[in-house]
PDB file of C-alpha atoms in Angstrom:
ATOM      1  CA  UNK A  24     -74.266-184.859  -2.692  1.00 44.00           C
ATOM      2  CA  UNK A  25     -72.763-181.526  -3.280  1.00 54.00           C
ATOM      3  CA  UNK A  26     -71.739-178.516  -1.293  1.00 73.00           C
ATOM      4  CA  UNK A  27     -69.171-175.877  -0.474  1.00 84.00           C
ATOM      5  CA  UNK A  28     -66.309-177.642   1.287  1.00 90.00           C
ATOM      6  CA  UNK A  29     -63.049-177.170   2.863  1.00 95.00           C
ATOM      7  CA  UNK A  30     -60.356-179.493   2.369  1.00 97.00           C
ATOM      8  CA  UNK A  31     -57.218-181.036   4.206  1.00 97.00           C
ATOM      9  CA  UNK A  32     -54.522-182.607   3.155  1.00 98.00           C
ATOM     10  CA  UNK A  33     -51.795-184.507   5.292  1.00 98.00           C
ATOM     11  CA  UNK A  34     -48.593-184.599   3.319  1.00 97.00           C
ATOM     12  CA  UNK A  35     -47.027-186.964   6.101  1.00 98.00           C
ATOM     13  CA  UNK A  36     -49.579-189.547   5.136  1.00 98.00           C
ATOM     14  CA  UNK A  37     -49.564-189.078   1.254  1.00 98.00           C
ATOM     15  CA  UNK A  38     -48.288-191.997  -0.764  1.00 98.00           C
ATOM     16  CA  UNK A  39     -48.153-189.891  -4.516  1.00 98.00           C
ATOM     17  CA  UNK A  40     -50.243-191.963  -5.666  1.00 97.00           C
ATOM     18  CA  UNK A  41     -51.787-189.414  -7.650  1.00 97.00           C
ATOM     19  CA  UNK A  42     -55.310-190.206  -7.642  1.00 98.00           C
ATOM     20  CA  UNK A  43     -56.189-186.863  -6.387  1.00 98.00           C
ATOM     21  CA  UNK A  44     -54.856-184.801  -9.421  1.00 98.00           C
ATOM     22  CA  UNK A  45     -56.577-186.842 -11.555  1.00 98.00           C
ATOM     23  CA  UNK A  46     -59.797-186.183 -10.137  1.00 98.00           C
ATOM     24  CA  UNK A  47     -59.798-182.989  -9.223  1.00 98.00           C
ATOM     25  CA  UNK A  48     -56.850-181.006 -10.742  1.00 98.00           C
ATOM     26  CA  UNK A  49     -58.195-177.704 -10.008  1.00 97.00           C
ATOM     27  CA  UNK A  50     -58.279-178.866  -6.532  1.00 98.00           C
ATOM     28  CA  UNK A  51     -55.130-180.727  -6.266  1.00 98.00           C
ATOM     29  CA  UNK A  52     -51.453-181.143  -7.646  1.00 98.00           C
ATOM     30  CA  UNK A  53     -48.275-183.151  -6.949  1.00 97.00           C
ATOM     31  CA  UNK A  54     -45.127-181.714  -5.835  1.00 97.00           C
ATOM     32  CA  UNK A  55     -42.138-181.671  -8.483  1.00 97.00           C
ATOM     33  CA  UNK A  56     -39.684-182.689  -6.234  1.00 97.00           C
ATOM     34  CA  UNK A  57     -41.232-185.817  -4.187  1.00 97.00           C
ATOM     35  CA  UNK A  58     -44.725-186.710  -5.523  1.00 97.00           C
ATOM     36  CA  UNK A  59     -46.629-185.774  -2.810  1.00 98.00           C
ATOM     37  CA  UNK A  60     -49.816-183.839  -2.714  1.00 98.00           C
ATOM     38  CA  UNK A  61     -49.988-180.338  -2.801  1.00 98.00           C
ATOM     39  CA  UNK A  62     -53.416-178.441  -2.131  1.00 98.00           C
ATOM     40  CA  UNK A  63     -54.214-175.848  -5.100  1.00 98.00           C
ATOM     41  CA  UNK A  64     -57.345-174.469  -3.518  1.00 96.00           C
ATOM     42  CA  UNK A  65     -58.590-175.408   0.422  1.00 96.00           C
ATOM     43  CA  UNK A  66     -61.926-174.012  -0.825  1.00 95.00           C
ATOM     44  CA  UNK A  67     -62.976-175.181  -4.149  1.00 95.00           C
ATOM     45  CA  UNK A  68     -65.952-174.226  -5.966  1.00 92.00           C
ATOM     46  CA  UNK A  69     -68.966-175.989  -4.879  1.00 89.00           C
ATOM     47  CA  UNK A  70     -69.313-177.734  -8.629  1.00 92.00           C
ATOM     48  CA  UNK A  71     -66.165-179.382  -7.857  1.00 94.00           C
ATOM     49  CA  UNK A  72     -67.215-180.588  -3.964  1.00 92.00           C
ATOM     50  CA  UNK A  73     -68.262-184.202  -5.687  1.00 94.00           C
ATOM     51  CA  UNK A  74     -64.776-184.799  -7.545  1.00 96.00           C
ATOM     52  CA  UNK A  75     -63.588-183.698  -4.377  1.00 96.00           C
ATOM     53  CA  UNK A  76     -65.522-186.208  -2.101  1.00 95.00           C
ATOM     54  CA  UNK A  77     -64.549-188.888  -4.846  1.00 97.00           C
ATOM     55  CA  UNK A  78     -60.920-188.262  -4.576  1.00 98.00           C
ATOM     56  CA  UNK A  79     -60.845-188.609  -1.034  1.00 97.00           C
ATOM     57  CA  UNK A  80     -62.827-192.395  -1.431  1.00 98.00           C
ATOM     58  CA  UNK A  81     -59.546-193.095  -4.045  1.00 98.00           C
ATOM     59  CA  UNK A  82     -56.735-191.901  -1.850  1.00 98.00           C
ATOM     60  CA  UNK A  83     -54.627-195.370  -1.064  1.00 98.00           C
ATOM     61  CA  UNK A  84     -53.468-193.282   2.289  1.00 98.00           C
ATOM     62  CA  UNK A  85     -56.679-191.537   3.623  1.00 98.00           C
ATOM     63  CA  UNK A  86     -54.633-188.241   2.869  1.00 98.00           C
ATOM     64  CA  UNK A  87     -57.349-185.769   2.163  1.00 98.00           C
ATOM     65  CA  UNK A  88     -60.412-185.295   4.481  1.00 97.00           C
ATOM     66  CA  UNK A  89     -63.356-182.678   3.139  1.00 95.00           C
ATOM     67  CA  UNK A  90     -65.621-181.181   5.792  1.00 92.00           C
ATOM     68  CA  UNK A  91     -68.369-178.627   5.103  1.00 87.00           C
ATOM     69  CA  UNK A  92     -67.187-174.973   4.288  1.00 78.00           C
ATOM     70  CA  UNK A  93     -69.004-173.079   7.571  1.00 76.00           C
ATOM     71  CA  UNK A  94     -71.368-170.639   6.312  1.00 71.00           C
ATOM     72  CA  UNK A  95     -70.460-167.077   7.670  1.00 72.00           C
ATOM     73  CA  UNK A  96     -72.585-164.757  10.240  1.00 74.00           C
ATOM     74  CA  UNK A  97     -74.949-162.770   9.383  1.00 76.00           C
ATOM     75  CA  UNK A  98     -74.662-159.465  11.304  1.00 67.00           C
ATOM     76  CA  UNK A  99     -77.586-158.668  12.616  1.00 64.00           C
ATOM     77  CA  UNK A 100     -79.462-155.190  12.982  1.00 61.00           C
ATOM     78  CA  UNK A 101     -81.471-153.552  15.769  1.00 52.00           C
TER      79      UNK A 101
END
């Protein structure tokens, strides 16, 4: 399954367990001073949505949650 998405992170709930960073760096780091995640990009590419979508299955603490990026308006014309 892939698709733009938009992701969330809860730092309160984060463990550091890193799993995210590994998966999707270019989505996700870890914070320097305590470990915990920090969110590189809220709306990835759409080629990374699937690393994305993995790396929320791996998080120990149900930290990250993905939901579909909306798709804007189209204006429309009289």
């Amino acid at each position: 399954m892939s698709g733009a998405v938009r992701v969330r992170v809860d730092r309160d709930r984060c463990c550091g367990a890193g799993n995210c960073v590994v998966t999707a760096p270019e989505v996700f780091d870890q914070d320097d001073a305590d470990g915990l995640v920090l969110l590189r990009r809220a709306e990835p590419p759409a080629d990374a949505a699937d690393r994305v979508r993995l790396a929320v299955e791996l998080c120990p603490a149900g930290a990250i949650s993905v939901a579909p990026r909306p798709v804007p308006e189209r204006s429309s014309t009289s």
